[in-house]
Amino acid sequence: MKVVILAGGLGSRISEFTDKVPKPMINVGKYPIIWHIMKIYSYYGFNEFIICLGYKSQIIKDFFINYREKTNSLVVDTKTGNNKILSKRKKEDWKVHLIETGDETMTGGRIKKIQHLIKEDNFCMTYGDGLSNININKLVSFHKKNKSIATLTAVRPPERFGIVKLDKKSNVVGFSEKPIISSEFINGGFFVLSKEIFKYLNSDKTIFEKQPLQKLSKNKKLKAFKHNGFWQCMDNLRDWELLNQYWHQKKAPWKIWK
């Protein structure tokens, strides 16, 4: 089963970085967030990726074209131009399709443009800016069991502000960073889609989250896999700071690989 990652948007809400790089290439720790997303899927045995490119696509292409050199120690022979990989870092067994889907194409249009690459009955799809400790195998099993056209992962949104914990004398006794206190669910990405989904995608202007999902919902062809564990998107600078704090403190909940 292939994994489609939408990586072509402008990411205007985090323009501190996206003036220079596409949003999926913003680093969390040493590696771009798209790498972390791929590592989650790879842990569960999903190693073939289709990345839908758009804004500043060449930066994403360069990262994967030069992936071995970027992630390992090297000896560079400037006379011959040959590079020798030194480190014994475990190599990812990934096949990555880098597909140009247009700078202005909407989410549904981007999915439509990779239809020719989907030969299996189902495929995974997610956004290039969200991390979770979701069990992908359970998600896929849920989708297949329910025989739905689309399954989204429903998550509880973290609050936008941390909570200050006080005692009875108004002393600050602790902080809770972005606690999950909402009783409502939101779309957290991490979809599984039947190839029938392409019938609901009409043009480059199709916004996947609007008419297609609304129509599927009306026809009872859209299921929600409830995930009550960790989930965090990277919408703005504060989200980026939080994800990096988790990573540098070695407390990243989404790091399920060794």
GROMACS .gro file of C-alpha atoms in nm:
model
  258
    1MET     CA    1   0.000   0.000   0.000
    2LYS     CA    2   0.140   0.338  -0.102
    3VAL     CA    3   0.147   0.652   0.112
    4VAL     CA    4   0.053   0.984  -0.048
    5ILE     CA    5   0.180   1.299   0.125
    6LEU     CA    6   0.044   1.641   0.031
    7ALA     CA    7   0.346   1.871   0.025
    8GLY     CA    8   0.263   2.146  -0.222
    9GLY     CA    9   0.089   2.419  -0.023
   10LEU     CA   10   0.222   2.766   0.060
   11GLY     CA   11   0.221   2.727   0.439
   12SER     CA   12   0.151   3.097   0.478
   13ARG     CA   13   0.071   3.076   0.851
   14ILE     CA   14   0.433   2.990   0.925
   15SER     CA   15   0.592   3.235   0.682
   16GLU     CA   16   0.892   3.278   0.913
   17PHE     CA   17   1.020   2.963   0.738
   18THR     CA   18   0.814   2.918   0.424
   19ASP     CA   19   0.952   3.229   0.258
   20LYS     CA   20   1.261   3.012   0.207
   21VAL     CA   21   1.149   2.647   0.219
   22PRO     CA   22   0.821   2.457   0.170
   23LYS     CA   23   0.644   2.374   0.494
   24PRO     CA   24   0.720   1.998   0.487
   25MET     CA   25   1.092   2.084   0.477
   26ILE     CA   26   1.090   2.280   0.803
   27ASN     CA   27   1.318   2.097   1.044
   28VAL     CA   28   1.209   1.929   1.363
   29GLY     CA   29   1.546   1.853   1.515
   30LYS     CA   30   1.795   1.771   1.239
   31TYR     CA   31   1.543   1.652   0.981
   32PRO     CA   32   1.243   1.805   0.802
   33ILE     CA   33   0.897   1.722   0.935
   34ILE     CA   34   0.819   1.518   0.623
   35TRP     CA   35   1.103   1.281   0.721
   36HIS     CA   36   0.941   1.228   1.063
   37ILE     CA   37   0.606   1.152   0.896
   38MET     CA   38   0.771   0.899   0.664
   39LYS     CA   39   0.950   0.734   0.957
   40ILE     CA   40   0.612   0.678   1.129
   41TYR     CA   41   0.475   0.498   0.823
   42SER     CA   42   0.800   0.311   0.764
   43TYR     CA   43   0.789   0.171   1.118
   44TYR     CA   44   0.470  -0.011   1.020
   45GLY     CA   45   0.615  -0.139   0.693
   46PHE     CA   46   0.487   0.129   0.454
   47ASN     CA   47   0.791   0.225   0.248
   48GLU     CA   48   0.661   0.353  -0.087
   49PHE     CA   49   0.572   0.721  -0.087
   50ILE     CA   50   0.412   0.955  -0.338
   51ILE     CA   51   0.491   1.316  -0.252
   52CYS     CA   52   0.262   1.570  -0.419
   53LEU     CA   53   0.481   1.870  -0.491
   54GLY     CA   54   0.400   2.233  -0.561
   55TYR     CA   55   0.546   2.535  -0.386
   56LYS     CA   56   0.930   2.534  -0.390
   57SER     CA   57   0.927   2.173  -0.509
   58GLN     CA   58   1.295   2.169  -0.603
   59ILE     CA   59   1.397   2.191  -0.238
   60ILE     CA   60   1.210   1.869  -0.160
   61LYS     CA   61   1.355   1.703  -0.471
   62ASP     CA   62   1.709   1.804  -0.373
   63PHE     CA   63   1.666   1.659  -0.025
   64PHE     CA   64   1.568   1.314  -0.153
   65ILE     CA   65   1.806   1.310  -0.450
   66ASN     CA   66   2.094   1.380  -0.211
   67TYR     CA   67   1.943   1.189   0.082
   68ARG     CA   68   2.232   0.948   0.147
   69GLU     CA   69   2.487   1.230   0.142
   70LYS     CA   70   2.274   1.453   0.365
   71THR     CA   71   2.216   1.188   0.633
   72ASN     CA   72   2.559   1.020   0.654
   73SER     CA   73   2.923   1.103   0.713
   74LEU     CA   74   3.129   1.125   0.393
   75VAL     CA   75   3.473   1.128   0.241
   76VAL     CA   76   3.472   1.360  -0.061
   77ASP     CA   77   3.741   1.321  -0.327
   78THR     CA   78   3.752   1.659  -0.500
   79LYS     CA   79   3.982   1.525  -0.773
   80THR     CA   80   3.758   1.240  -0.890
   81GLY     CA   81   3.429   1.375  -0.768
   82ASN     CA   82   3.355   1.047  -0.591
   83ASN     CA   83   3.187   1.042  -0.249
   84LYS     CA   84   3.232   0.758  -0.004
   85ILE     CA   85   2.964   0.696   0.259
   86LEU     CA   86   3.131   0.641   0.597
   87SER     CA   87   2.867   0.607   0.863
   88LYS     CA   88   2.685   0.288   0.947
   89ARG     CA   89   2.351   0.460   1.001
   90LYS     CA   90   2.059   0.232   0.922
   91LYS     CA   91   1.941   0.299   0.568
   92GLU     CA   92   1.572   0.356   0.502
   93ASP     CA   93   1.431   0.122   0.240
   94TRP     CA   94   1.215   0.387   0.077
   95LYS     CA   95   1.089   0.435  -0.275
   96VAL     CA   96   0.987   0.798  -0.321
   97HIS     CA   97   0.783   0.932  -0.613
   98LEU     CA   98   0.828   1.309  -0.643
   99ILE     CA   99   0.531   1.429  -0.846
  100GLU     CA  100   0.476   1.786  -0.963
  101THR     CA  101   0.110   1.870  -0.897
  102GLY     CA  102   0.120   2.247  -0.949
  103ASP     CA  103   0.171   2.551  -0.729
  104GLU     CA  104  -0.197   2.653  -0.725
  105THR     CA  105  -0.363   2.309  -0.716
  106MET     CA  106  -0.600   2.238  -0.428
  107THR     CA  107  -0.573   1.928  -0.206
  108GLY     CA  108  -0.826   1.719  -0.399
  109GLY     CA  109  -0.666   1.816  -0.728
  110ARG     CA  110  -0.325   1.703  -0.604
  111ILE     CA  111  -0.464   1.360  -0.513
  112LYS     CA  112  -0.632   1.335  -0.853
  113LYS     CA  113  -0.301   1.399  -1.029
  114ILE     CA  114  -0.140   1.087  -0.880
  115GLN     CA  115  -0.426   0.851  -0.973
  116HIS     CA  116  -0.212   0.677  -1.237
  117LEU     CA  117   0.028   0.559  -0.964
  118ILE     CA  118  -0.237   0.385  -0.753
  119LYS     CA  119  -0.285   0.024  -0.863
  120GLU     CA  120  -0.394  -0.123  -0.530
  121ASP     CA  121  -0.748  -0.110  -0.389
  122ASN     CA  122  -0.648   0.127  -0.107
  123PHE     CA  123  -0.379   0.380  -0.024
  124CYS     CA  124  -0.279   0.599   0.269
  125MET     CA  125  -0.282   0.977   0.250
  126THR     CA  126  -0.178   1.249   0.492
  127TYR     CA  127  -0.065   1.608   0.512
  128GLY     CA  128   0.298   1.718   0.525
  129ASP     CA  129   0.274   1.896   0.859
  130GLY     CA  130   0.124   1.663   1.123
  131LEU     CA  131   0.283   1.417   1.364
  132SER     CA  132   0.121   1.147   1.576
  133ASN     CA  133   0.185   0.820   1.756
  134ILE     CA  134  -0.107   0.664   1.568
  135ASN     CA  135  -0.094   0.289   1.497
  136ILE     CA  136  -0.110   0.282   1.117
  137ASN     CA  137  -0.179  -0.092   1.102
  138LYS     CA  138  -0.487  -0.054   1.324
  139LEU     CA  139  -0.602   0.239   1.110
  140VAL     CA  140  -0.574   0.035   0.789
  141SER     CA  141  -0.749  -0.265   0.946
  142PHE     CA  142  -1.034  -0.040   1.062
  143HIS     CA  143  -1.072   0.099   0.709
  144LYS     CA  144  -1.079  -0.245   0.548
  145LYS     CA  145  -1.318  -0.388   0.806
  146ASN     CA  146  -1.568  -0.108   0.746
  147LYS     CA  147  -1.530  -0.121   0.366
  148SER     CA  148  -1.551   0.256   0.348
  149ILE     CA  149  -1.434   0.472   0.060
  150ALA     CA  150  -1.250   0.702   0.300
  151THR     CA  151  -1.136   0.681   0.660
  152LEU     CA  152  -0.999   0.986   0.838
  153THR     CA  153  -0.823   0.993   1.172
  154ALA     CA  154  -1.029   1.188   1.426
  155VAL     CA  155  -0.823   1.353   1.699
  156ARG     CA  156  -0.896   1.583   1.988
  157PRO     CA  157  -0.739   1.924   1.928
  158PRO     CA  158  -0.482   2.045   2.180
  159GLU     CA  159  -0.564   2.380   2.330
  160ARG     CA  160  -0.384   2.674   2.172
  161PHE     CA  161  -0.256   2.793   2.510
  162GLY     CA  162  -0.095   2.611   2.799
  163ILE     CA  163  -0.263   2.598   3.138
  164VAL     CA  164  -0.109   2.743   3.453
  165LYS     CA  165  -0.174   2.523   3.757
  166LEU     CA  166  -0.238   2.712   4.085
  167ASP     CA  167  -0.280   2.603   4.446
  168LYS     CA  168  -0.535   2.749   4.688
  169LYS     CA  169  -0.298   3.035   4.776
  170SER     CA  170  -0.251   3.133   4.411
  171ASN     CA  171   0.100   2.990   4.393
  172VAL     CA  172   0.195   2.863   4.051
  173VAL     CA  173   0.265   2.493   4.102
  174GLY     CA  174   0.305   2.379   3.743
  175PHE     CA  175   0.228   2.416   3.379
  176SER     CA  176   0.049   2.196   3.129
  177GLU     CA  177   0.164   2.261   2.774
  178LYS     CA  178  -0.126   2.240   2.528
  179PRO     CA  179  -0.341   1.991   2.722
  180ILE     CA  180  -0.610   1.805   2.534
  181ILE     CA  181  -0.933   1.913   2.703
  182SER     CA  182  -1.175   1.937   2.411
  183SER     CA  183  -1.459   1.686   2.387
  184GLU     CA  184  -1.485   1.745   2.012
  185PHE     CA  185  -1.291   1.574   1.735
  186ILE     CA  186  -1.118   1.730   1.434
  187ASN     CA  187  -0.972   1.590   1.113
  188GLY     CA  188  -0.617   1.488   1.198
  189GLY     CA  189  -0.518   1.363   0.852
  190PHE     CA  190  -0.372   1.011   0.836
  191PHE     CA  191  -0.637   0.892   0.590
  192VAL     CA  192  -0.688   0.557   0.426
  193LEU     CA  193  -0.864   0.591   0.089
  194SER     CA  194  -1.015   0.347  -0.155
  195LYS     CA  195  -0.925   0.411  -0.517
  196GLU     CA  196  -1.295   0.487  -0.563
  197ILE     CA  197  -1.208   0.826  -0.412
  198PHE     CA  198  -1.093   0.946  -0.754
  199LYS     CA  199  -1.458   0.951  -0.871
  200TYR     CA  200  -1.515   1.234  -0.621
  201LEU     CA  201  -1.222   1.447  -0.740
  202ASN     CA  202  -1.309   1.664  -1.038
  203SER     CA  203  -1.037   1.920  -1.108
  204ASP     CA  204  -0.735   2.111  -0.980
  205LYS     CA  205  -0.976   2.337  -0.789
  206THR     CA  206  -1.129   2.050  -0.587
  207ILE     CA  207  -1.072   2.099  -0.215
  208PHE     CA  208  -1.062   1.747  -0.071
  209GLU     CA  209  -1.190   1.852   0.270
  210LYS     CA  210  -1.503   2.020   0.129
  211GLN     CA  211  -1.727   1.874  -0.141
  212PRO     CA  212  -1.566   1.525  -0.164
  213LEU     CA  213  -1.567   1.456   0.209
  214GLN     CA  214  -1.907   1.619   0.256
  215LYS     CA  215  -2.056   1.401  -0.017
  216LEU     CA  216  -1.897   1.088   0.128
  217SER     CA  217  -2.031   1.179   0.470
  218LYS     CA  218  -2.382   1.229   0.332
  219ASN     CA  219  -2.363   0.888   0.163
  220LYS     CA  220  -2.226   0.724   0.480
  221LYS     CA  221  -1.905   0.629   0.299
  222LEU     CA  222  -1.673   0.821   0.533
  223LYS     CA  223  -1.555   0.662   0.857
  224ALA     CA  224  -1.357   0.808   1.147
  225PHE     CA  225  -1.081   0.620   1.324
  226LYS     CA  226  -1.066   0.774   1.672
  227HIS     CA  227  -0.714   0.839   1.799
  228ASN     CA  228  -0.689   0.953   2.158
  229GLY     CA  229  -0.311   0.956   2.172
  230PHE     CA  230  -0.062   1.222   2.070
  231TRP     CA  231  -0.129   1.438   1.766
  232GLN     CA  232   0.017   1.775   1.678
  233CYS     CA  233   0.017   1.976   1.358
  234MET     CA  234   0.269   2.249   1.275
  235ASP     CA  235   0.053   2.545   1.183
  236ASN     CA  236   0.260   2.827   1.327
  237LEU     CA  237   0.586   2.920   1.497
  238ARG     CA  238   0.460   2.819   1.840
  239ASP     CA  239   0.372   2.471   1.714
  240TRP     CA  240   0.720   2.440   1.562
  241GLU     CA  241   0.881   2.542   1.892
  242LEU     CA  242   0.673   2.284   2.080
  243LEU     CA  243   0.764   1.999   1.842
  244ASN     CA  244   1.132   2.089   1.865
  245GLN     CA  245   1.110   2.105   2.242
  246TYR     CA  246   0.971   1.751   2.248
  247TRP     CA  247   1.245   1.634   2.012
  248HIS     CA  248   1.543   1.793   2.187
  249GLN     CA  249   1.425   1.673   2.528
  250LYS     CA  250   1.401   1.321   2.381
  251LYS     CA  251   1.032   1.309   2.472
  252ALA     CA  252   0.886   1.307   2.120
  253PRO     CA  253   0.571   1.090   2.144
  254TRP     CA  254   0.568   1.028   1.767
  255LYS     CA  255   0.918   0.875   1.769
  256ILE     CA  256   0.812   0.511   1.770
  257TRP     CA  257   1.116   0.391   1.572
  258LYS     CA  258   1.458   0.311   1.717
   0.00000   0.00000   0.00000
